[in-house]
């Protein structure tokens, strides 16, 4: 699992982002900043996994990277983390609808705050290998249950 996740994260290296919204640079640097912010606040494996993997779809897609990324992660990580990746832009795109996300609104708000915070040029970050190793130390992230992730709302 470690190598699969590392490949997904490393694929973000050099993926350019609009400097207006992402002055920090490429998607990998942004992702590692977001993960660092999450790690400073929580040890929840689902939130940490979602923070590290929220933008993996950017390696293949632009504006719909949330959907693409969630599809890439389905069957690899816990359905709740996949759901958070799929919906991590809801508070930006449709805040009114996002507010009706039930018990997951708090997790979406945290992920959104970290996502917005991960935009500092020159920030100190962990290496991709270190970040992936940390999430791989949490077996709960890889517990695949058979419920429908949409039941989370």
N, CA and C atoms as an extended XYZ file, in Angstrom:
459
Properties=species:S:1:pos:R:3:atomname:S:1:resname:S:1:resid:I:1 pbc="F F F"
N         0.827       -1.196        0.000 N   UNK     1
C         0.000        0.000        0.000 CA  UNK     1
C         0.873        1.262        0.000 C   UNK     1
N         1.958        1.218        0.747 N   UNK     2
C         2.862        2.362        0.827 CA  UNK     2
C         3.278        2.820       -0.563 C   UNK     2
N         3.728        1.894       -1.396 N   UNK     3
C         4.221        2.262       -2.727 CA  UNK     3
C         3.120        2.826       -3.613 C   UNK     3
N         1.908        2.272       -3.502 N   UNK     4
C         0.789        2.788       -4.302 CA  UNK     4
C         0.472        4.233       -3.933 C   UNK     4
N         0.405        4.500       -2.630 N   UNK     5
C         0.111        5.872       -2.195 CA  UNK     5
C         1.248        6.816       -2.544 C   UNK     5
N         2.477        6.347       -2.375 N   UNK     6
C         3.621        7.196       -2.709 CA  UNK     6
C         3.605        7.556       -4.189 C   UNK     6
N         3.281        6.605       -5.049 N   UNK     7
C         3.196        6.897       -6.485 CA  UNK     7
C         2.144        7.969       -6.772 C   UNK     7
N         0.995        7.881       -6.089 N   UNK     8
C        -0.063        8.879       -6.295 CA  UNK     8
C         0.394       10.266       -5.856 C   UNK     8
N         1.089       10.323       -4.741 N   UNK     9
C         1.568       11.611       -4.230 CA  UNK     9
C         2.682       12.159       -5.123 C   UNK     9
N         3.634       11.313       -5.486 N   UNK    10
C         4.753       11.774       -6.320 CA  UNK    10
C         4.307       12.233       -7.702 C   UNK    10
N         3.181       11.720       -8.177 N   UNK    11
C         2.658       12.146       -9.482 CA  UNK    11
C         2.286       13.629       -9.488 C   UNK    11
N         2.159       14.231       -8.312 N   UNK    12
C         1.825       15.659       -8.208 CA  UNK    12
C         3.038       16.560       -8.398 C   UNK    12
N         4.230       15.972       -8.387 N   UNK    13
C         5.457       16.751       -8.556 CA  UNK    13
C         5.460       17.413       -9.931 C   UNK    13
N         5.581       18.722       -9.953 N   UNK    14
C         5.615       19.465      -11.208 CA  UNK    14
C         4.257       19.806      -11.787 C   UNK    14
N         3.173       19.366      -11.153 N   UNK    15
C         1.833       19.711      -11.636 CA  UNK    15
C         1.568       21.161      -11.254 C   UNK    15
N         1.534       22.012      -12.263 N   UNK    16
C         1.377       23.449      -12.050 CA  UNK    16
C        -0.045       23.781      -11.624 C   UNK    16
N        -0.148       24.843      -10.859 N   UNK    17
C        -1.430       25.347      -10.396 CA  UNK    17
C        -1.494       26.836      -10.700 C   UNK    17
N        -2.690       27.364      -10.771 N   UNK    18
C        -2.870       28.784      -11.039 CA  UNK    18
C        -2.199       29.592       -9.924 C   UNK    18
N        -1.170       30.385      -10.257 N   UNK    19
C        -0.453       31.130       -9.216 CA  UNK    19
C        -1.324       32.147       -8.481 C   UNK    19
N        -2.435       32.536       -9.076 N   UNK    20
C        -3.356       33.452       -8.395 CA  UNK    20
C        -3.894       32.814       -7.109 C   UNK    20
N        -4.177       31.520       -7.172 N   UNK    21
C        -4.735       30.811       -6.027 CA  UNK    21
C        -3.698       29.965       -5.296 C   UNK    21
N        -2.620       29.633       -5.988 N   UNK    22
C        -1.591       28.759       -5.423 CA  UNK    22
C        -0.205       29.356       -5.640 C   UNK    22
N         0.114       30.411       -4.902 N   UNK    23
C         1.432       31.034       -5.065 CA  UNK    23
C         2.577       30.143       -4.580 C   UNK    23
N         2.233       29.065       -3.874 N   UNK    24
C         3.264       28.188       -3.325 CA  UNK    24
C         3.945       27.329       -4.379 C   UNK    24
N         3.298       27.154       -5.523 N   UNK    25
C         3.934       26.362       -6.580 CA  UNK    25
C         3.135       25.137       -6.954 C   UNK    25
N         3.836       24.033       -7.135 N   UNK    26
C         3.187       22.846       -7.695 CA  UNK    26
C         2.284       22.129       -6.687 C   UNK    26
N         1.531       21.176       -7.219 N   UNK    27
C         0.535       20.468       -6.413 CA  UNK    27
C         1.171       19.610       -5.325 C   UNK    27
N         2.379       19.108       -5.551 N   UNK    28
C         3.039       18.307       -4.521 CA  UNK    28
C         3.389       19.166       -3.308 C   UNK    28
N         3.979       20.324       -3.538 N   UNK    29
C         4.350       21.205       -2.432 CA  UNK    29
C         3.109       21.637       -1.652 C   UNK    29
N         2.042       21.951       -2.365 N   UNK    30
C         0.773       22.308       -1.724 CA  UNK    30
C         0.269       21.145       -0.867 C   UNK    30
N         0.256       19.961       -1.433 N   UNK    31
C        -0.238       18.777       -0.731 CA  UNK    31
C         0.543       18.524        0.551 C   UNK    31
N         1.853       18.653        0.479 N   UNK    32
C         2.676       18.416        1.666 CA  UNK    32
C         2.447       19.484        2.729 C   UNK    32
N         2.146       20.708        2.306 N   UNK    33
C         1.791       21.754        3.275 CA  UNK    33
C         0.467       21.427        3.959 C   UNK    33
N        -0.520       21.030        3.166 N   UNK    34
C        -1.830       20.687        3.718 CA  UNK    34
C        -1.679       19.546        4.724 C   UNK    34
N        -0.910       18.532        4.358 N   UNK    35
C        -0.692       17.409        5.266 CA  UNK    35
C        -0.004       17.869        6.553 C   UNK    35
N         0.979       18.725        6.443 N   UNK    36
C         1.666       19.231        7.629 CA  UNK    36
C         0.739       19.980        8.566 C   UNK    36
N        -0.160       20.775        8.007 N   UNK    37
C        -1.135       21.493        8.828 CA  UNK    37
C        -2.066       20.516        9.537 C   UNK    37
N        -2.502       19.497        8.812 N   UNK    38
C        -3.373       18.481        9.411 CA  UNK    38
C        -2.644       17.740       10.528 C   UNK    38
N        -1.411       17.352       10.270 N   UNK    39
C        -0.629       16.597       11.246 CA  UNK    39
C        -0.387       17.402       12.522 C   UNK    39
N        -0.305       18.709       12.396 N   UNK    40
C        -0.111       19.564       13.571 CA  UNK    40
C        -1.357       19.620       14.454 C   UNK    40
N        -2.514       19.242       13.897 N   UNK    41
C        -3.773       19.370       14.631 CA  UNK    41
C        -4.451       18.067       14.995 C   UNK    41
N        -4.163       16.986       14.294 N   UNK    42
C        -4.931       15.766       14.517 CA  UNK    42
C        -4.079       14.521       14.324 C   UNK    42
N        -4.553       13.440       14.897 N   UNK    43
C        -4.000       12.116       14.622 CA  UNK    43
C        -5.111       11.212       14.088 C   UNK    43
N        -6.194       11.826       13.633 N   UNK    44
C        -7.292       11.067       13.036 CA  UNK    44
C        -6.815       10.527       11.692 C   UNK    44
N        -6.731        9.207       11.537 N   UNK    45
C        -6.177        8.643       10.305 CA  UNK    45
C        -6.982        8.990        9.060 C   UNK    45
N        -8.282        9.133        9.209 N   UNK    46
C        -9.124        9.459        8.055 CA  UNK    46
C        -8.839       10.885        7.593 C   UNK    46
N        -8.773       11.815        8.529 N   UNK    47
C        -8.480       13.205        8.174 CA  UNK    47
C        -7.066       13.350        7.625 C   UNK    47
N        -6.111       12.648        8.219 N   UNK    48
C        -4.737       12.720        7.714 CA  UNK    48
C        -4.648       12.160        6.299 C   UNK    48
N        -5.311       11.036        6.064 N   UNK    49
C        -5.304       10.459        4.722 CA  UNK    49
C        -5.958       11.379        3.711 C   UNK    49
N        -7.090       11.972        4.088 N   UNK    50
C        -7.774       12.898        3.179 CA  UNK    50
C        -6.911       14.123        2.904 C   UNK    50
N        -6.225       14.622        3.924 N   UNK    51
C        -5.364       15.796        3.738 CA  UNK    51
C        -4.225       15.483        2.772 C   UNK    51
N        -3.591       14.336        2.949 N   UNK    52
C        -2.467       13.982        2.083 CA  UNK    52
C        -2.907       13.685        0.657 C   UNK    52
N        -4.091       13.121        0.505 N   UNK    53
C        -4.507       12.616       -0.802 CA  UNK    53
C        -5.585       13.459       -1.474 C   UNK    53
N        -5.948       14.594       -0.885 N   UNK    54
C        -7.093       15.362       -1.389 CA  UNK    54
C        -6.934       15.833       -2.833 C   UNK    54
N        -5.716       16.035       -3.302 N   UNK    55
C        -5.503       16.565       -4.653 CA  UNK    55
C        -4.860       15.569       -5.617 C   UNK    55
N        -4.843       14.275       -5.291 N   UNK    56
C        -4.158       13.325       -6.182 CA  UNK    56
C        -4.742       13.332       -7.594 C   UNK    56
N        -5.994       13.700       -7.727 N   UNK    57
C        -6.614       13.766       -9.045 CA  UNK    57
C        -6.045       14.849       -9.940 C   UNK    57
N        -5.317       15.819       -9.366 N   UNK    58
C        -4.729       16.889      -10.179 CA  UNK    58
C        -3.674       16.368      -11.147 C   UNK    58
N        -3.124       15.209      -10.889 N   UNK    59
C        -2.141       14.632      -11.806 CA  UNK    59
C        -2.797       14.213      -13.115 C   UNK    59
N        -4.128       14.020      -13.090 N   UNK    60
C        -4.847       13.574      -14.284 CA  UNK    60
C        -5.918       14.541      -14.758 C   UNK    60
N        -6.361       15.437      -13.887 N   UNK    61
C        -7.492       16.298      -14.236 CA  UNK    61
C        -7.311       17.661      -13.589 C   UNK    61
N        -8.063       18.608      -14.053 N   UNK    62
C        -8.001       19.947      -13.489 CA  UNK    62
C        -9.163       20.228      -12.577 C   UNK    62
N       -10.213       20.814      -13.130 N   UNK    63
C       -11.314       21.300      -12.306 CA  UNK    63
C       -12.100       20.185      -11.626 C   UNK    63
N       -12.102       18.992      -12.183 N   UNK    64
C       -12.832       17.894      -11.545 CA  UNK    64
C       -11.884       16.928      -10.839 C   UNK    64
N       -10.760       17.455      -10.368 N   UNK    65
C        -9.763       16.599       -9.716 CA  UNK    65
C       -10.294       15.937       -8.454 C   UNK    65
N       -11.287       16.542       -7.818 N   UNK    66
C       -11.868       15.944       -6.621 CA  UNK    66
C       -12.559       14.622       -6.953 C   UNK    66
N       -13.342       14.614       -8.019 N   UNK    67
C       -14.028       13.391       -8.455 CA  UNK    67
C       -13.031       12.351       -8.958 C   UNK    67
N       -12.100       12.792       -9.793 N   UNK    68
C       -11.096       11.881      -10.351 CA  UNK    68
C       -10.254       11.272       -9.231 C   UNK    68
N        -9.824       12.100       -8.299 N   UNK    69
C        -9.022       11.610       -7.185 CA  UNK    69
C        -9.768       10.597       -6.336 C   UNK    69
N       -11.024       10.885       -6.035 N   UNK    70
C       -11.823        9.945       -5.242 CA  UNK    70
C       -11.974        8.619       -5.977 C   UNK    70
N       -12.189        8.684       -7.283 N   UNK    71
C       -12.297        7.447       -8.061 CA  UNK    71
C       -10.989        6.659       -8.027 C   UNK    71
N        -9.866        7.353       -8.051 N   UNK    72
C        -8.560        6.692       -7.988 CA  UNK    72
C        -8.345        6.009       -6.638 C   UNK    72
N        -8.894        6.587       -5.580 N   UNK    73
C        -8.649        6.102       -4.223 CA  UNK    73
C        -9.646        5.054       -3.753 C   UNK    73
N       -10.773        4.939       -4.444 N   UNK    74
C       -11.772        3.951       -4.062 CA  UNK    74
C       -11.173        2.550       -4.032 C   UNK    74
N       -11.389        1.842       -2.944 N   UNK    75
C       -10.841        0.504       -2.786 CA  UNK    75
C        -9.432        0.474       -2.222 C   UNK    75
N        -8.795        1.653       -2.110 N   UNK    76
C        -7.451        1.723       -1.522 CA  UNK    76
C        -7.490        2.186       -0.072 C   UNK    76
N        -8.360        3.160        0.192 N   UNK    77
C        -8.436        3.721        1.539 CA  UNK    77
C        -9.884        3.700        2.016 C   UNK    77
N       -10.060        3.978        3.284 N   UNK    78
C       -11.374        3.946        3.922 CA  UNK    78
C       -12.380        4.802        3.140 C   UNK    78
N       -13.607        4.310        2.990 N   UNK    79
C       -14.621        5.063        2.235 CA  UNK    79
C       -14.864        6.476        2.757 C   UNK    79
N       -14.727        6.693        4.053 N   UNK    80
C       -14.921        8.046        4.583 CA  UNK    80
C       -13.846        8.990        4.062 C   UNK    80
N       -12.606        8.527        3.974 N   UNK    81
C       -11.528        9.359        3.431 CA  UNK    81
C       -11.768        9.633        1.951 C   UNK    81
N       -12.235        8.623        1.224 N   UNK    82
C       -12.566        8.814       -0.195 CA  UNK    82
C       -13.672        9.858       -0.325 C   UNK    82
N       -14.683        9.764        0.533 N   UNK    83
C       -15.785       10.719        0.511 CA  UNK    83
C       -15.272       12.136        0.750 C   UNK    83
N       -14.369       12.299        1.711 N   UNK    84
C       -13.818       13.630        1.994 CA  UNK    84
C       -13.030       14.169        0.803 C   UNK    84
N       -12.280       13.315        0.130 N   UNK    85
C       -11.564       13.744       -1.079 CA  UNK    85
C       -12.568       14.185       -2.140 C   UNK    85
N       -13.609       13.385       -2.334 N   UNK    86
C       -14.618       13.699       -3.357 CA  UNK    86
C       -15.319       15.027       -3.079 C   UNK    86
N       -15.507       15.363       -1.826 N   UNK    87
C       -16.305       16.539       -1.462 CA  UNK    87
C       -15.475       17.691       -0.903 C   UNK    87
N       -14.149       17.622       -1.018 N   UNK    88
C       -13.332       18.646       -0.357 CA  UNK    88
C       -13.497       20.047       -0.942 C   UNK    88
N       -14.095       20.166       -2.108 N   UNK    89
C       -14.337       21.488       -2.695 CA  UNK    89
C       -15.777       21.970       -2.525 C   UNK    89
N       -16.608       21.175       -1.857 N   UNK    90
C       -18.019       21.543       -1.712 CA  UNK    90
C       -18.206       22.896       -1.029 C   UNK    90
N       -17.410       23.188       -0.015 N   UNK    91
C       -17.563       24.469        0.686 CA  UNK    91
C       -17.177       25.650       -0.192 C   UNK    91
N       -16.381       25.413       -1.209 N   UNK    92
C       -16.005       26.453       -2.163 CA  UNK    92
C       -17.053       26.576       -3.263 C   UNK    92
N       -17.432       25.453       -3.827 N   UNK    93
C       -18.315       25.454       -5.001 CA  UNK    93
C       -19.777       25.710       -4.669 C   UNK    93
N       -20.245       25.140       -3.584 N   UNK    94
C       -21.651       25.266       -3.233 CA  UNK    94
C       -21.798       25.253       -1.708 C   UNK    94
N       -21.440       26.360       -1.063 N   UNK    95
C       -21.440       26.390        0.402 CA  UNK    95
C       -22.792       26.054        1.027 C   UNK    95
N       -23.859       26.505        0.416 N   UNK    96
C       -25.188       26.241        0.986 CA  UNK    96
C       -25.468       24.738        1.016 C   UNK    96
N       -25.189       24.063       -0.089 N   UNK    97
C       -25.391       22.614       -0.149 CA  UNK    97
C       -24.440       21.894        0.812 C   UNK    97
N       -23.222       22.385        0.888 N   UNK    98
C       -22.224       21.744        1.750 CA  UNK    98
C       -22.634       21.798        3.214 C   UNK    98
N       -23.327       22.837        3.602 N   UNK    99
C       -23.726       22.975        5.005 CA  UNK    99
C       -24.707       21.881        5.420 C   UNK    99
N       -25.251       21.175        4.455 N   UNK   100
C       -26.188       20.087        4.739 CA  UNK   100
C       -25.497       18.730        4.669 C   UNK   100
N       -24.212       18.706        4.888 N   UNK   101
C       -23.441       17.465        4.829 CA  UNK   101
C       -23.455       16.712        6.153 C   UNK   101
N       -24.390       17.061        7.017 N   UNK   102
C       -24.587       16.315        8.251 CA  UNK   102
C       -23.356       16.244        9.122 C   UNK   102
N       -23.097       15.058        9.621 N   UNK   103
C       -22.011       14.895       10.593 CA  UNK   103
C       -20.639       15.128       10.002 C   UNK   103
N       -20.516       15.178        8.682 N   UNK   104
C       -19.214       15.368        8.054 CA  UNK   104
C       -18.859       16.833        7.806 C   UNK   104
N       -19.744       17.761        8.153 N   UNK   105
C       -19.448       19.166        7.881 CA  UNK   105
C       -18.201       19.619        8.638 C   UNK   105
N       -18.012       19.161        9.851 N   UNK   106
C       -16.824       19.542       10.614 CA  UNK   106
C       -15.541       19.074        9.951 C   UNK   106
N       -15.542       17.849        9.450 N   UNK   107
C       -14.363       17.317        8.762 CA  UNK   107
C       -14.104       18.084        7.473 C   UNK   107
N       -15.167       18.415        6.738 N   UNK   108
C       -14.995       19.199        5.511 CA  UNK   108
C       -14.443       20.588        5.821 C   UNK   108
N       -14.911       21.186        6.904 N   UNK   109
C       -14.413       22.511        7.284 CA  UNK   109
C       -12.936       22.457        7.659 C   UNK   109
N       -12.535       21.420        8.386 N   UNK   110
C       -11.120       21.275        8.728 CA  UNK   110
C       -10.280       21.113        7.467 C   UNK   110
N       -10.710       20.217        6.593 N   UNK   111
C        -9.962       19.968        5.367 CA  UNK   111
C        -9.881       21.231        4.519 C   UNK   111
N       -10.947       21.988        4.440 N   UNK   112
C       -10.955       23.236        3.681 CA  UNK   112
C        -9.984       24.252        4.290 C   UNK   112
N        -9.967       24.338        5.611 N   UNK   113
C        -9.064       25.278        6.282 CA  UNK   113
C        -7.608       24.909        6.002 C   UNK   113
N        -7.287       23.618        6.085 N   UNK   114
C        -5.914       23.188        5.791 CA  UNK   114
C        -5.577       23.430        4.327 C   UNK   114
N        -6.546       23.172        3.446 N   UNK   115
C        -6.338       23.376        2.009 CA  UNK   115
C        -6.025       24.848        1.722 C   UNK   115
N        -6.758       25.741        2.349 N   UNK   116
C        -6.499       27.173        2.168 CA  UNK   116
C        -5.177       27.593        2.797 C   UNK   116
N        -4.808       26.947        3.890 N   UNK   117
C        -3.573       27.299        4.582 CA  UNK   117
C        -2.314       26.804        3.891 C   UNK   117
N        -2.458       25.820        3.036 N   UNK   118
C        -1.295       25.210        2.388 CA  UNK   118
C        -0.848       25.938        1.138 C   UNK   118
N        -0.680       27.244        1.246 N   UNK   119
C        -0.361       28.059        0.069 CA  UNK   119
C         0.780       29.029        0.338 C   UNK   119
N         1.718       28.617        1.165 N   UNK   120
C         2.817       29.509        1.542 CA  UNK   120
C         4.083       29.162        0.773 C   UNK   120
N         4.555       30.058       -0.073 N   UNK   121
C         5.840       29.813       -0.741 CA  UNK   121
C         6.946       29.657        0.307 C   UNK   121
N         7.792       28.694        0.114 N   UNK   122
C         8.930       28.509        1.004 CA  UNK   122
C         8.640       27.832        2.326 C   UNK   122
N         7.437       27.336        2.525 N   UNK   123
C         7.110       26.659        3.782 CA  UNK   123
C         7.954       25.393        3.935 C   UNK   123
N         8.193       25.013        5.171 N   UNK   124
C         8.913       23.770        5.442 CA  UNK   124
C         7.908       22.628        5.444 C   UNK   124
N         8.239       21.556        4.737 N   UNK   125
C         7.335       20.413        4.630 CA  UNK   125
C         8.113       19.114        4.822 C   UNK   125
N         7.384       18.067        5.136 N   UNK   126
C         7.952       16.726        5.163 CA  UNK   126
C         8.216       16.274        3.736 C   UNK   126
N         9.027       15.265        3.583 N   UNK   127
C         9.203       14.672        2.260 CA  UNK   127
C         7.966       13.834        1.939 C   UNK   127
N         7.706       13.579        0.660 N   UNK   128
C         6.587       12.703        0.306 CA  UNK   128
C         6.705       11.335        0.981 C   UNK   128
N         7.916       10.809        1.046 N   UNK   129
C         8.128        9.499        1.663 CA  UNK   129
C         7.773        9.514        3.148 C   UNK   129
N         8.163       10.587        3.842 N   UNK   130
C         7.833       10.702        5.266 CA  UNK   130
C         6.324       10.808        5.469 C   UNK   130
N         5.668       11.617        4.663 N   UNK   131
C         4.227       11.810        4.804 CA  UNK   131
C         3.474       10.506        4.560 C   UNK   131
N         3.834        9.795        3.505 N   UNK   132
C         3.159        8.529        3.205 CA  UNK   132
C         3.436        7.507        4.307 C   UNK   132
N         4.646        7.468        4.809 N   UNK   133
C         4.967        6.536        5.900 CA  UNK   133
C         4.114        6.812        7.133 C   UNK   133
N         3.873        8.077        7.417 N   UNK   134
C         3.044        8.425        8.575 CA  UNK   134
C         1.630        7.898        8.395 C   UNK   134
N         1.002        8.155        7.256 N   UNK   135
C        -0.380        7.678        7.091 CA  UNK   135
C        -0.440        6.156        7.040 C   UNK   135
N         0.599        5.529        6.541 N   UNK   136
C         0.606        4.061        6.477 CA  UNK   136
C         0.734        3.426        7.857 C   UNK   136
N         1.118        4.208        8.853 N   UNK   137
C         1.186        3.706       10.229 CA  UNK   137
C        -0.186        3.632       10.892 C   UNK   137
N        -1.230        4.058       10.199 N   UNK   138
C        -2.589        4.044       10.738 CA  UNK   138
C        -3.431        3.011        9.988 C   UNK   138
N        -3.527        1.787       10.499 N   UNK   139
C        -4.302        0.751        9.804 CA  UNK   139
C        -5.759        1.138        9.565 C   UNK   139
N        -6.326        1.987       10.416 N   UNK   140
C        -7.729        2.378       10.247 CA  UNK   140
C        -7.974        3.067        8.908 C   UNK   140
N        -6.947        3.700        8.342 N   UNK   141
C        -7.117        4.359        7.046 CA  UNK   141
C        -7.390        3.347        5.941 C   UNK   141
N        -6.969        2.122        6.160 N   UNK   142
C        -7.091        1.100        5.123 CA  UNK   142
C        -8.181        0.083        5.424 C   UNK   142
N        -8.992        0.352        6.454 N   UNK   143
C       -10.112       -0.522        6.790 CA  UNK   143
C       -11.227       -0.261        5.792 C   UNK   143
N       -11.432       -1.205        4.915 N   UNK   144
C       -12.452       -1.045        3.880 CA  UNK   144
C       -13.726       -1.712        4.353 C   UNK   144
N       -14.746       -0.919        4.628 N   UNK   145
C       -16.026       -1.513        4.980 CA  UNK   145
C       -16.941       -1.428        3.775 C   UNK   145
N       -18.093       -2.055        3.886 N   UNK   146
C       -18.941       -2.184        2.701 CA  UNK   146
C       -20.148       -1.255        2.703 C   UNK   146
N       -20.136       -0.210        3.524 N   UNK   147
C       -21.272        0.717        3.489 CA  UNK   147
C       -21.074        1.746        2.375 C   UNK   147
N       -22.148        2.341        1.981 N   UNK   148
C       -22.123        3.377        0.952 CA  UNK   148
C       -21.607        4.668        1.582 C   UNK   148
N       -20.511        5.240        1.048 N   UNK   149
C       -19.984        6.479        1.628 CA  UNK   149
C       -21.002        7.610        1.676 C   UNK   149
N       -21.982        7.603        0.803 N   UNK   150
C       -22.998        8.659        0.838 CA  UNK   150
C       -23.866        8.553        2.087 C   UNK   150
N       -23.802        7.401        2.790 N   UNK   151
C       -24.518        7.271        4.053 CA  UNK   151
C       -23.912        8.153        5.134 C   UNK   151
N       -22.744        8.714        4.859 N   UNK   152
C       -22.056        9.531        5.851 CA  UNK   152
C       -22.745       10.864        6.076 C   UNK   152
N       -23.576       11.268        5.159 N   UNK   153
C       -24.198       12.588        5.288 CA  UNK   153
C       -25.552       12.495        5.941 C   UNK   153
